[in-house]
PDB file of C-alpha atoms in Angstrom:
ATOM      1  CA  UNK A   1       7.487  28.510   1.426  1.00 79.00           C
ATOM      2  CA  UNK A   2       5.989  27.198  -1.799  1.00 79.00           C
ATOM      3  CA  UNK A   3       3.279  25.387   0.137  1.00 78.00           C
ATOM      4  CA  UNK A   4       2.670  28.441   2.314  1.00 81.00           C
ATOM      5  CA  UNK A   5       2.314  30.539  -0.839  1.00 81.00           C
ATOM      6  CA  UNK A   6      -0.085  27.994  -2.329  1.00 79.00           C
ATOM      7  CA  UNK A   7      -2.261  27.973   0.790  1.00 78.00           C
ATOM      8  CA  UNK A   8      -2.260  31.787   0.809  1.00 80.00           C
ATOM      9  CA  UNK A   9      -3.377  31.784  -2.853  1.00 77.00           C
ATOM     10  CA  UNK A  10      -6.066  29.196  -2.070  1.00 75.00           C
ATOM     11  CA  UNK A  11      -7.519  31.315   0.727  1.00 74.00           C
ATOM     12  CA  UNK A  12      -6.892  34.869  -0.457  1.00 80.00           C
ATOM     13  CA  UNK A  13      -6.888  34.735  -4.259  1.00 76.00           C
ATOM     14  CA  UNK A  14      -8.960  31.770  -5.440  1.00 73.00           C
ATOM     15  CA  UNK A  15     -12.714  32.444  -5.409  1.00 75.00           C
ATOM     16  CA  UNK A  16     -15.089  30.529  -3.160  1.00 75.00           C
ATOM     17  CA  UNK A  17     -16.850  27.614  -4.844  1.00 71.00           C
ATOM     18  CA  UNK A  18     -20.505  28.370  -5.555  1.00 66.00           C
ATOM     19  CA  UNK A  19     -21.628  24.810  -4.906  1.00 71.00           C
ATOM     20  CA  UNK A  20     -19.656  23.686  -1.862  1.00 72.00           C
ATOM     21  CA  UNK A  21     -18.752  27.040  -0.331  1.00 74.00           C
ATOM     22  CA  UNK A  22     -15.847  27.301   2.104  1.00 78.00           C
ATOM     23  CA  UNK A  23     -15.431  23.521   2.508  1.00 79.00           C
ATOM     24  CA  UNK A  24     -14.180  23.304  -1.106  1.00 82.00           C
ATOM     25  CA  UNK A  25     -10.931  24.907   0.106  1.00 86.00           C
ATOM     26  CA  UNK A  26      -9.971  21.533   1.606  1.00 89.00           C
ATOM     27  CA  UNK A  27      -9.442  20.502  -2.038  1.00 88.00           C
ATOM     28  CA  UNK A  28      -6.211  22.579  -2.158  1.00 89.00           C
ATOM     29  CA  UNK A  29      -4.577  20.397   0.500  1.00 91.00           C
ATOM     30  CA  UNK A  30      -6.437  17.087   0.116  1.00 92.00           C
ATOM     31  CA  UNK A  31      -5.821  16.509  -3.611  1.00 91.00           C
ATOM     32  CA  UNK A  32      -2.094  17.527  -3.598  1.00 93.00           C
ATOM     33  CA  UNK A  33      -1.516  15.272  -0.569  1.00 94.00           C
ATOM     34  CA  UNK A  34      -3.297  12.371  -2.340  1.00 92.00           C
ATOM     35  CA  UNK A  35      -1.312  12.895  -5.569  1.00 92.00           C
ATOM     36  CA  UNK A  36       1.910  13.071  -3.543  1.00 94.00           C
ATOM     37  CA  UNK A  37       1.036   9.747  -1.888  1.00 94.00           C
ATOM     38  CA  UNK A  38       0.620   8.201  -5.363  1.00 92.00           C
ATOM     39  CA  UNK A  39       3.933   9.773  -6.436  1.00 94.00           C
ATOM     40  CA  UNK A  40       5.724   8.358  -3.381  1.00 94.00           C
ATOM     41  CA  UNK A  41       4.316   4.868  -3.961  1.00 93.00           C
ATOM     42  CA  UNK A  42       5.271   5.130  -7.634  1.00 93.00           C
ATOM     43  CA  UNK A  43       8.786   6.283  -6.721  1.00 94.00           C
ATOM     44  CA  UNK A  44       9.076   3.414  -4.241  1.00 93.00           C
ATOM     45  CA  UNK A  45       8.029   0.936  -6.933  1.00 92.00           C
ATOM     46  CA  UNK A  46      10.555   2.415  -9.372  1.00 94.00           C
ATOM     47  CA  UNK A  47      13.332   2.036  -6.808  1.00 92.00           C
ATOM     48  CA  UNK A  48      12.128  -1.523  -6.102  1.00 92.00           C
ATOM     49  CA  UNK A  49      12.390  -2.289  -9.806  1.00 93.00           C
ATOM     50  CA  UNK A  50      15.906  -0.812  -9.864  1.00 93.00           C
ATOM     51  CA  UNK A  51      16.772  -3.009  -6.893  1.00 92.00           C
ATOM     52  CA  UNK A  52      15.535  -6.163  -8.590  1.00 90.00           C
ATOM     53  CA  UNK A  53      17.391  -5.173 -11.750  1.00 92.00           C
ATOM     54  CA  UNK A  54      20.756  -4.260 -10.213  1.00 91.00           C
ATOM     55  CA  UNK A  55      20.572  -5.972  -6.752  1.00 87.00           C
ATOM     56  CA  UNK A  56      22.135  -2.850  -5.261  1.00 87.00           C
ATOM     57  CA  UNK A  57      21.328  -2.467  -1.563  1.00 85.00           C
ATOM     58  CA  UNK A  58      20.843   1.300  -1.703  1.00 89.00           C
ATOM     59  CA  UNK A  59      17.752   0.971  -3.914  1.00 92.00           C
ATOM     60  CA  UNK A  60      16.075  -1.172  -1.252  1.00 92.00           C
ATOM     61  CA  UNK A  61      16.548   1.602   1.316  1.00 92.00           C
ATOM     62  CA  UNK A  62      15.333   4.229  -1.166  1.00 93.00           C
ATOM     63  CA  UNK A  63      12.246   2.160  -1.996  1.00 94.00           C
ATOM     64  CA  UNK A  64      11.483   1.604   1.682  1.00 94.00           C
ATOM     65  CA  UNK A  65      11.838   5.333   2.458  1.00 94.00           C
ATOM     66  CA  UNK A  66       9.562   6.337  -0.431  1.00 95.00           C
ATOM     67  CA  UNK A  67       6.895   3.848   0.657  1.00 94.00           C
ATOM     68  CA  UNK A  68       7.165   5.107   4.240  1.00 94.00           C
ATOM     69  CA  UNK A  69       6.575   8.658   2.964  1.00 93.00           C
ATOM     70  CA  UNK A  70       3.704   7.461   0.789  1.00 94.00           C
ATOM     71  CA  UNK A  71       2.029   5.798   3.749  1.00 94.00           C
ATOM     72  CA  UNK A  72       2.248   9.007   5.792  1.00 94.00           C
ATOM     73  CA  UNK A  73       0.763  11.030   2.921  1.00 95.00           C
ATOM     74  CA  UNK A  74      -1.821   8.277   2.384  1.00 94.00           C
ATOM     75  CA  UNK A  75      -2.927   8.554   6.005  1.00 94.00           C
ATOM     76  CA  UNK A  76      -3.171  12.335   5.633  1.00 94.00           C
ATOM     77  CA  UNK A  77      -5.259  11.837   2.473  1.00 94.00           C
ATOM     78  CA  UNK A  78      -7.698   9.614   4.354  1.00 93.00           C
ATOM     79  CA  UNK A  79      -7.949  12.039   7.286  1.00 93.00           C
ATOM     80  CA  UNK A  80      -8.356  15.216   5.201  1.00 92.00           C
ATOM     81  CA  UNK A  81     -10.741  13.406   2.831  1.00 91.00           C
ATOM     82  CA  UNK A  82     -12.802  12.243   5.771  1.00 90.00           C
ATOM     83  CA  UNK A  83     -13.031  15.798   7.120  1.00 91.00           C
ATOM     84  CA  UNK A  84     -14.078  17.037   3.660  1.00 88.00           C
ATOM     85  CA  UNK A  85     -16.682  14.250   3.382  1.00 88.00           C
ATOM     86  CA  UNK A  86     -18.130  15.262   6.741  1.00 88.00           C
ATOM     87  CA  UNK A  87     -18.250  18.917   5.694  1.00 87.00           C
ATOM     88  CA  UNK A  88     -19.787  18.260   2.249  1.00 84.00           C
ATOM     89  CA  UNK A  89     -21.754  15.017   2.508  1.00 83.00           C
ATOM     90  CA  UNK A  90     -22.472  14.946   6.253  1.00 85.00           C
ATOM     91  CA  UNK A  91     -20.673  11.612   6.780  1.00 85.00           C
ATOM     92  CA  UNK A  92     -17.097  10.803   7.809  1.00 87.00           C
ATOM     93  CA  UNK A  93     -16.899   7.785   5.520  1.00 85.00           C
ATOM     94  CA  UNK A  94     -19.043   5.970   2.959  1.00 82.00           C
ATOM     95  CA  UNK A  95     -18.390   2.409   1.808  1.00 82.00           C
ATOM     96  CA  UNK A  96     -20.405   3.018  -1.369  1.00 76.00           C
ATOM     97  CA  UNK A  97     -17.659   5.107  -2.980  1.00 75.00           C
ATOM     98  CA  UNK A  98     -15.164   3.069  -5.001  1.00 74.00           C
ATOM     99  CA  UNK A  99     -12.604   5.877  -4.941  1.00 76.00           C
ATOM    100  CA  UNK A 100     -12.538   5.950  -1.131  1.00 82.00           C
ATOM    101  CA  UNK A 101     -12.562   2.184  -0.680  1.00 84.00           C
ATOM    102  CA  UNK A 102      -9.829   1.662  -3.292  1.00 83.00           C
ATOM    103  CA  UNK A 103      -7.650   4.305  -1.691  1.00 86.00           C
ATOM    104  CA  UNK A 104      -8.168   2.616   1.680  1.00 90.00           C
ATOM    105  CA  UNK A 105      -7.180  -0.740   0.139  1.00 88.00           C
ATOM    106  CA  UNK A 106      -4.068   0.895  -1.359  1.00 88.00           C
ATOM    107  CA  UNK A 107      -3.193   2.400   2.031  1.00 91.00           C
ATOM    108  CA  UNK A 108      -3.727  -0.902   3.881  1.00 92.00           C
ATOM    109  CA  UNK A 109      -1.725  -2.758   1.225  1.00 91.00           C
ATOM    110  CA  UNK A 110       1.267  -0.475   1.780  1.00 92.00           C
ATOM    111  CA  UNK A 111       0.787  -0.584   5.561  1.00 92.00           C
ATOM    112  CA  UNK A 112       1.122  -4.367   5.323  1.00 92.00           C
ATOM    113  CA  UNK A 113       4.439  -3.797   3.492  1.00 92.00           C
ATOM    114  CA  UNK A 114       6.015  -2.824   6.828  1.00 92.00           C
ATOM    115  CA  UNK A 115       4.636  -5.896   8.588  1.00 91.00           C
ATOM    116  CA  UNK A 116       6.052  -8.089   5.834  1.00 90.00           C
ATOM    117  CA  UNK A 117       9.407  -6.303   5.822  1.00 90.00           C
ATOM    118  CA  UNK A 118       9.932  -6.555   9.571  1.00 90.00           C
ATOM    119  CA  UNK A 119       8.792 -10.171   9.773  1.00 90.00           C
ATOM    120  CA  UNK A 120      11.774 -11.264   7.641  1.00 86.00           C
ATOM    121  CA  UNK A 121      15.414 -11.182   8.765  1.00 86.00           C
ATOM    122  CA  UNK A 122      17.565  -8.389   7.339  1.00 84.00           C
ATOM    123  CA  UNK A 123      19.457  -9.319   4.189  1.00 83.00           C
ATOM    124  CA  UNK A 124      19.086  -9.804   0.421  1.00 86.00           C
ATOM    125  CA  UNK A 125      16.024 -12.046   0.889  1.00 88.00           C
ATOM    126  CA  UNK A 126      14.112  -9.338   2.711  1.00 90.00           C
ATOM    127  CA  UNK A 127      15.147  -6.718   0.165  1.00 90.00           C
ATOM    128  CA  UNK A 128      13.947  -8.873  -2.758  1.00 90.00           C
ATOM    129  CA  UNK A 129      10.655  -9.761  -1.073  1.00 90.00           C
ATOM    130  CA  UNK A 130       9.976  -6.090  -0.214  1.00 91.00           C
ATOM    131  CA  UNK A 131      10.779  -5.043  -3.781  1.00 92.00           C
ATOM    132  CA  UNK A 132       8.366  -7.582  -5.288  1.00 91.00           C
ATOM    133  CA  UNK A 133       5.618  -6.501  -2.865  1.00 91.00           C
ATOM    134  CA  UNK A 134       6.196  -2.810  -3.679  1.00 90.00           C
ATOM    135  CA  UNK A 135       5.879  -3.596  -7.397  1.00 89.00           C
ATOM    136  CA  UNK A 136       2.578  -5.435  -6.880  1.00 86.00           C
ATOM    137  CA  UNK A 137       1.217  -2.430  -4.989  1.00 84.00           C
ATOM    138  CA  UNK A 138       1.936  -0.031  -7.822  1.00 83.00           C
ATOM    139  CA  UNK A 139      -0.668  -1.849  -9.938  1.00 80.00           C
ATOM    140  CA  UNK A 140      -3.316  -0.579  -7.522  1.00 78.00           C
ATOM    141  CA  UNK A 141      -2.406   3.072  -8.186  1.00 78.00           C
ATOM    142  CA  UNK A 142      -3.978   3.426 -11.683  1.00 80.00           C
ATOM    143  CA  UNK A 143      -7.016   1.453 -10.511  1.00 75.00           C
ATOM    144  CA  UNK A 144      -7.439   3.758  -7.525  1.00 70.00           C
ATOM    145  CA  UNK A 145      -6.790   6.854  -9.659  1.00 67.00           C
ATOM    146  CA  UNK A 146      -9.248   5.851 -12.387  1.00 72.00           C
ATOM    147  CA  UNK A 147     -11.877   4.403 -10.036  1.00 65.00           C
ATOM    148  CA  UNK A 148     -13.705   7.696  -9.889  1.00 60.00           C
ATOM    149  CA  UNK A 149     -14.157   7.622 -13.671  1.00 63.00           C
ATOM    150  CA  UNK A 150     -15.211   3.978 -13.681  1.00 63.00           C
ATOM    151  CA  UNK A 151     -17.799   4.499 -10.942  1.00 59.00           C
ATOM    152  CA  UNK A 152     -21.411   4.922 -12.018  1.00 55.00           C
ATOM    153  CA  UNK A 153     -23.384   6.430  -9.162  1.00 52.00           C
ATOM    154  CA  UNK A 154     -20.853   8.487  -7.248  1.00 54.00           C
ATOM    155  CA  UNK A 155     -20.939  11.581  -5.130  1.00 56.00           C
ATOM    156  CA  UNK A 156     -17.160  12.115  -5.062  1.00 61.00           C
ATOM    157  CA  UNK A 157     -16.538  15.130  -7.331  1.00 63.00           C
ATOM    158  CA  UNK A 158     -14.669  14.670 -10.647  1.00 64.00           C
ATOM    159  CA  UNK A 159     -12.528  17.749 -11.104  1.00 67.00           C
ATOM    160  CA  UNK A 160     -10.143  16.615 -13.835  1.00 65.00           C
ATOM    161  CA  UNK A 161     -12.045  15.408 -16.874  1.00 65.00           C
ATOM    162  CA  UNK A 162     -11.164  14.978 -20.572  1.00 64.00           C
ATOM    163  CA  UNK A 163     -12.321  18.573 -21.087  1.00 67.00           C
ATOM    164  CA  UNK A 164      -9.688  19.829 -18.633  1.00 66.00           C
ATOM    165  CA  UNK A 165      -9.928  20.939 -15.007  1.00 68.00           C
ATOM    166  CA  UNK A 166     -13.486  21.837 -13.963  1.00 69.00           C
ATOM    167  CA  UNK A 167     -12.527  25.009 -12.094  1.00 72.00           C
ATOM    168  CA  UNK A 168     -11.571  28.600 -12.765  1.00 76.00           C
ATOM    169  CA  UNK A 169      -8.059  29.608 -13.828  1.00 77.00           C
ATOM    170  CA  UNK A 170      -7.258  31.133 -10.438  1.00 81.00           C
ATOM    171  CA  UNK A 171      -8.437  28.002  -8.622  1.00 82.00           C
ATOM    172  CA  UNK A 172      -6.312  25.822 -10.897  1.00 84.00           C
ATOM    173  CA  UNK A 173      -3.247  28.041 -10.416  1.00 86.00           C
ATOM    174  CA  UNK A 174      -3.650  27.918  -6.631  1.00 86.00           C
ATOM    175  CA  UNK A 175      -4.033  24.142  -6.860  1.00 88.00           C
ATOM    176  CA  UNK A 176      -0.847  23.789  -8.958  1.00 90.00           C
ATOM    177  CA  UNK A 177       1.164  25.904  -6.491  1.00 89.00           C
ATOM    178  CA  UNK A 178      -0.167  23.802  -3.597  1.00 89.00           C
ATOM    179  CA  UNK A 179       0.703  20.603  -5.487  1.00 91.00           C
ATOM    180  CA  UNK A 180       4.239  21.864  -6.181  1.00 92.00           C
ATOM    181  CA  UNK A 181       4.543  22.815  -2.488  1.00 91.00           C
ATOM    182  CA  UNK A 182       3.426  19.414  -1.191  1.00 92.00           C
ATOM    183  CA  UNK A 183       5.691  17.613  -3.693  1.00 94.00           C
ATOM    184  CA  UNK A 184       8.647  19.797  -2.619  1.00 93.00           C
ATOM    185  CA  UNK A 185       7.835  19.064   1.030  1.00 92.00           C
ATOM    186  CA  UNK A 186       7.711  15.324   0.315  1.00 93.00           C
ATOM    187  CA  UNK A 187      11.035  15.506  -1.560  1.00 93.00           C
ATOM    188  CA  UNK A 188      12.666  17.356   1.361  1.00 92.00           C
ATOM    189  CA  UNK A 189      11.305  14.881   3.907  1.00 92.00           C
ATOM    190  CA  UNK A 190      12.384  11.950   1.705  1.00 93.00           C
ATOM    191  CA  UNK A 191      15.945  13.292   1.415  1.00 93.00           C
ATOM    192  CA  UNK A 192      16.120  13.930   5.172  1.00 90.00           C
ATOM    193  CA  UNK A 193      14.809  10.511   6.100  1.00 90.00           C
ATOM    194  CA  UNK A 194      17.072   8.754   3.619  1.00 91.00           C
ATOM    195  CA  UNK A 195      20.147  10.642   4.868  1.00 91.00           C
ATOM    196  CA  UNK A 196      19.179   9.786   8.452  1.00 90.00           C
ATOM    197  CA  UNK A 197      18.814   6.095   7.651  1.00 89.00           C
ATOM    198  CA  UNK A 198      22.156   5.999   5.815  1.00 91.00           C
ATOM    199  CA  UNK A 199      23.854   7.791   8.712  1.00 90.00           C
ATOM    200  CA  UNK A 200      22.269   5.350  11.163  1.00 89.00           C
ATOM    201  CA  UNK A 201      23.645   2.424   9.145  1.00 88.00           C
ATOM    202  CA  UNK A 202      27.130   3.936   8.990  1.00 89.00           C
ATOM    203  CA  UNK A 203      27.152   4.611  12.747  1.00 89.00           C
ATOM    204  CA  UNK A 204      26.095   1.009  13.441  1.00 88.00           C
ATOM    205  CA  UNK A 205      28.894  -0.212  11.176  1.00 87.00           C
ATOM    206  CA  UNK A 206      31.391   2.042  12.911  1.00 87.00           C
ATOM    207  CA  UNK A 207      30.267   0.811  16.327  1.00 85.00           C
ATOM    208  CA  UNK A 208      30.769  -2.800  15.223  1.00 85.00           C
ATOM    209  CA  UNK A 209      34.249  -1.980  13.911  1.00 84.00           C
ATOM    210  CA  UNK A 210      35.259  -0.256  17.134  1.00 80.00           C
ATOM    211  CA  UNK A 211      33.817  -2.772  19.596  1.00 75.00           C
TER     212      UNK A 211
ATOM    213  CA  UNK B   1     -16.686  30.512  13.019  1.00 74.00           C
ATOM    214  CA  UNK B   2     -19.107  28.469  10.870  1.00 81.00           C
ATOM    215  CA  UNK B   3     -19.112  24.655  10.769  1.00 80.00           C
ATOM    216  CA  UNK B   4     -17.586  24.705   7.253  1.00 80.00           C
ATOM    217  CA  UNK B   5     -14.757  26.976   8.388  1.00 83.00           C
ATOM    218  CA  UNK B   6     -14.069  24.663  11.335  1.00 90.00           C
ATOM    219  CA  UNK B   7     -13.745  21.661   9.014  1.00 90.00           C
ATOM    220  CA  UNK B   8     -11.417  23.574   6.673  1.00 90.00           C
ATOM    221  CA  UNK B   9      -9.260  24.660   9.622  1.00 91.00           C
ATOM    222  CA  UNK B  10      -9.198  21.063  10.927  1.00 92.00           C
ATOM    223  CA  UNK B  11      -7.995  19.679   7.568  1.00 91.00           C
ATOM    224  CA  UNK B  12      -5.115  22.178   7.349  1.00 92.00           C
ATOM    225  CA  UNK B  13      -4.213  21.790  11.040  1.00 93.00           C
ATOM    226  CA  UNK B  14      -4.002  17.984  10.641  1.00 93.00           C
ATOM    227  CA  UNK B  15      -1.420  18.384   7.839  1.00 92.00           C
ATOM    228  CA  UNK B  16       0.503  21.038   9.782  1.00 92.00           C
ATOM    229  CA  UNK B  17       0.608  18.903  12.939  1.00 94.00           C
ATOM    230  CA  UNK B  18       1.792  15.876  10.925  1.00 93.00           C
ATOM    231  CA  UNK B  19       4.621  17.912   9.346  1.00 90.00           C
ATOM    232  CA  UNK B  20       5.631  19.377  12.733  1.00 92.00           C
ATOM    233  CA  UNK B  21       5.604  15.906  14.324  1.00 93.00           C
ATOM    234  CA  UNK B  22       7.785  14.630  11.494  1.00 90.00           C
ATOM    235  CA  UNK B  23      10.240  17.515  11.938  1.00 89.00           C
ATOM    236  CA  UNK B  24      10.322  16.829  15.705  1.00 92.00           C
ATOM    237  CA  UNK B  25      11.121  13.151  15.045  1.00 91.00           C
ATOM    238  CA  UNK B  26      13.933  14.157  12.664  1.00 88.00           C
ATOM    239  CA  UNK B  27      15.301  16.596  15.284  1.00 89.00           C
ATOM    240  CA  UNK B  28      15.257  13.836  17.942  1.00 92.00           C
ATOM    241  CA  UNK B  29      17.032  11.493  15.534  1.00 89.00           C
ATOM    242  CA  UNK B  30      19.720  14.107  14.812  1.00 89.00           C
ATOM    243  CA  UNK B  31      20.291  14.565  18.543  1.00 91.00           C
ATOM    244  CA  UNK B  32      20.686  10.781  18.915  1.00 91.00           C
ATOM    245  CA  UNK B  33      23.202  10.689  16.032  1.00 89.00           C
ATOM    246  CA  UNK B  34      25.183  13.481  17.662  1.00 90.00           C
ATOM    247  CA  UNK B  35      25.306  11.559  20.972  1.00 91.00           C
ATOM    248  CA  UNK B  36      26.291   8.324  19.242  1.00 89.00           C
ATOM    249  CA  UNK B  37      28.974  10.062  17.222  1.00 88.00           C
ATOM    250  CA  UNK B  38      30.423  11.604  20.390  1.00 89.00           C
ATOM    251  CA  UNK B  39      30.435   8.145  22.042  1.00 87.00           C
ATOM    252  CA  UNK B  40      32.130   6.572  19.039  1.00 86.00           C
ATOM    253  CA  UNK B  41      34.735   9.340  18.875  1.00 87.00           C
ATOM    254  CA  UNK B  42      35.484   8.736  22.546  1.00 86.00           C
ATOM    255  CA  UNK B  43      35.656   4.989  21.927  1.00 84.00           C
ATOM    256  CA  UNK B  44      38.045   5.501  19.006  1.00 84.00           C
ATOM    257  CA  UNK B  45      40.271   7.764  21.126  1.00 84.00           C
ATOM    258  CA  UNK B  46      40.390   5.345  24.046  1.00 83.00           C
ATOM    259  CA  UNK B  47      41.193   2.375  21.819  1.00 78.00           C
ATOM    260  CA  UNK B  48      44.270   4.215  20.454  1.00 73.00           C
ATOM    261  CA  UNK B  49      45.983   5.721  23.539  1.00 63.00           C
ATOM    262  CA  UNK B  50      49.183   6.554  21.650  1.00 61.00           C
ATOM    263  CA  UNK B  51      47.291   8.783  19.271  1.00 55.00           C
ATOM    264  CA  UNK B  52      45.490  10.501  22.130  1.00 52.00           C
ATOM    265  CA  UNK B  53      48.781  11.755  23.653  1.00 57.00           C
ATOM    266  CA  UNK B  54      50.424  14.850  22.149  1.00 60.00           C
ATOM    267  CA  UNK B  55      53.503  13.950  20.101  1.00 62.00           C
ATOM    268  CA  UNK B  56      56.913  14.797  21.538  1.00 65.00           C
ATOM    269  CA  UNK B  57      59.533  16.436  19.392  1.00 69.00           C
ATOM    270  CA  UNK B  58      62.795  14.465  19.375  1.00 68.00           C
ATOM    271  CA  UNK B  59      66.081  15.884  18.277  1.00 70.00           C
ATOM    272  CA  UNK B  60      67.743  13.862  15.566  1.00 67.00           C
ATOM    273  CA  UNK B  61      71.512  13.548  15.154  1.00 56.00           C
TER     274      UNK B  61
END
């Protein structure tokens, strides 16, 4: 509902951008999805750290679920960003943009997490290895996030600068509602997936006990 | 519909489709859990035949 409200505000209340026109409205879904992907990866790294600290099995599952969510949102970021690039710049992808390339590297890094995880037998060893990998990945987040500010000749727009958001108040409000909506959606999906995985584990345990 | 509007619609539709696909996967998983739980309940009942029968009331004394 929050996300639906945010999208309604983005289309009905926020004014059309004078420079980019209608295609700027992709911003209201693309940027919240990208920030949510960062949040999921960050949450996964935090849970990985908790796992390494306490060696509790549940943190491994929580870290894995958060990274899974982050990868889904990361893929959506790449797809929506690509559509926006095509609409605004006339190309689906450009290798000259550090922001895009770094986000792709981040996405591929976390995609490789699953290959690593499923190439090792289940147990404490796999949990520790996954946790260390998740922690390494989190270092890429600030680099990816700040890349746009470090870049010299870029065409990717910089909306959030030291002077504040470079948009009108209504645009910023619509953006914040969309961001809250996407974060709430991610939290709901995370809780559902985690509950499902725990239930799956319990059912497997029960089956072993009964057979 | 202009080209810009088509791109905007495509971006939002991609996110919507992804969320719907995710919800469909969760629904399929829930259905599988329900089936498995029913199987396990049946297995638990069959492994304890005494418990499956209704208890008889015996007069004492």
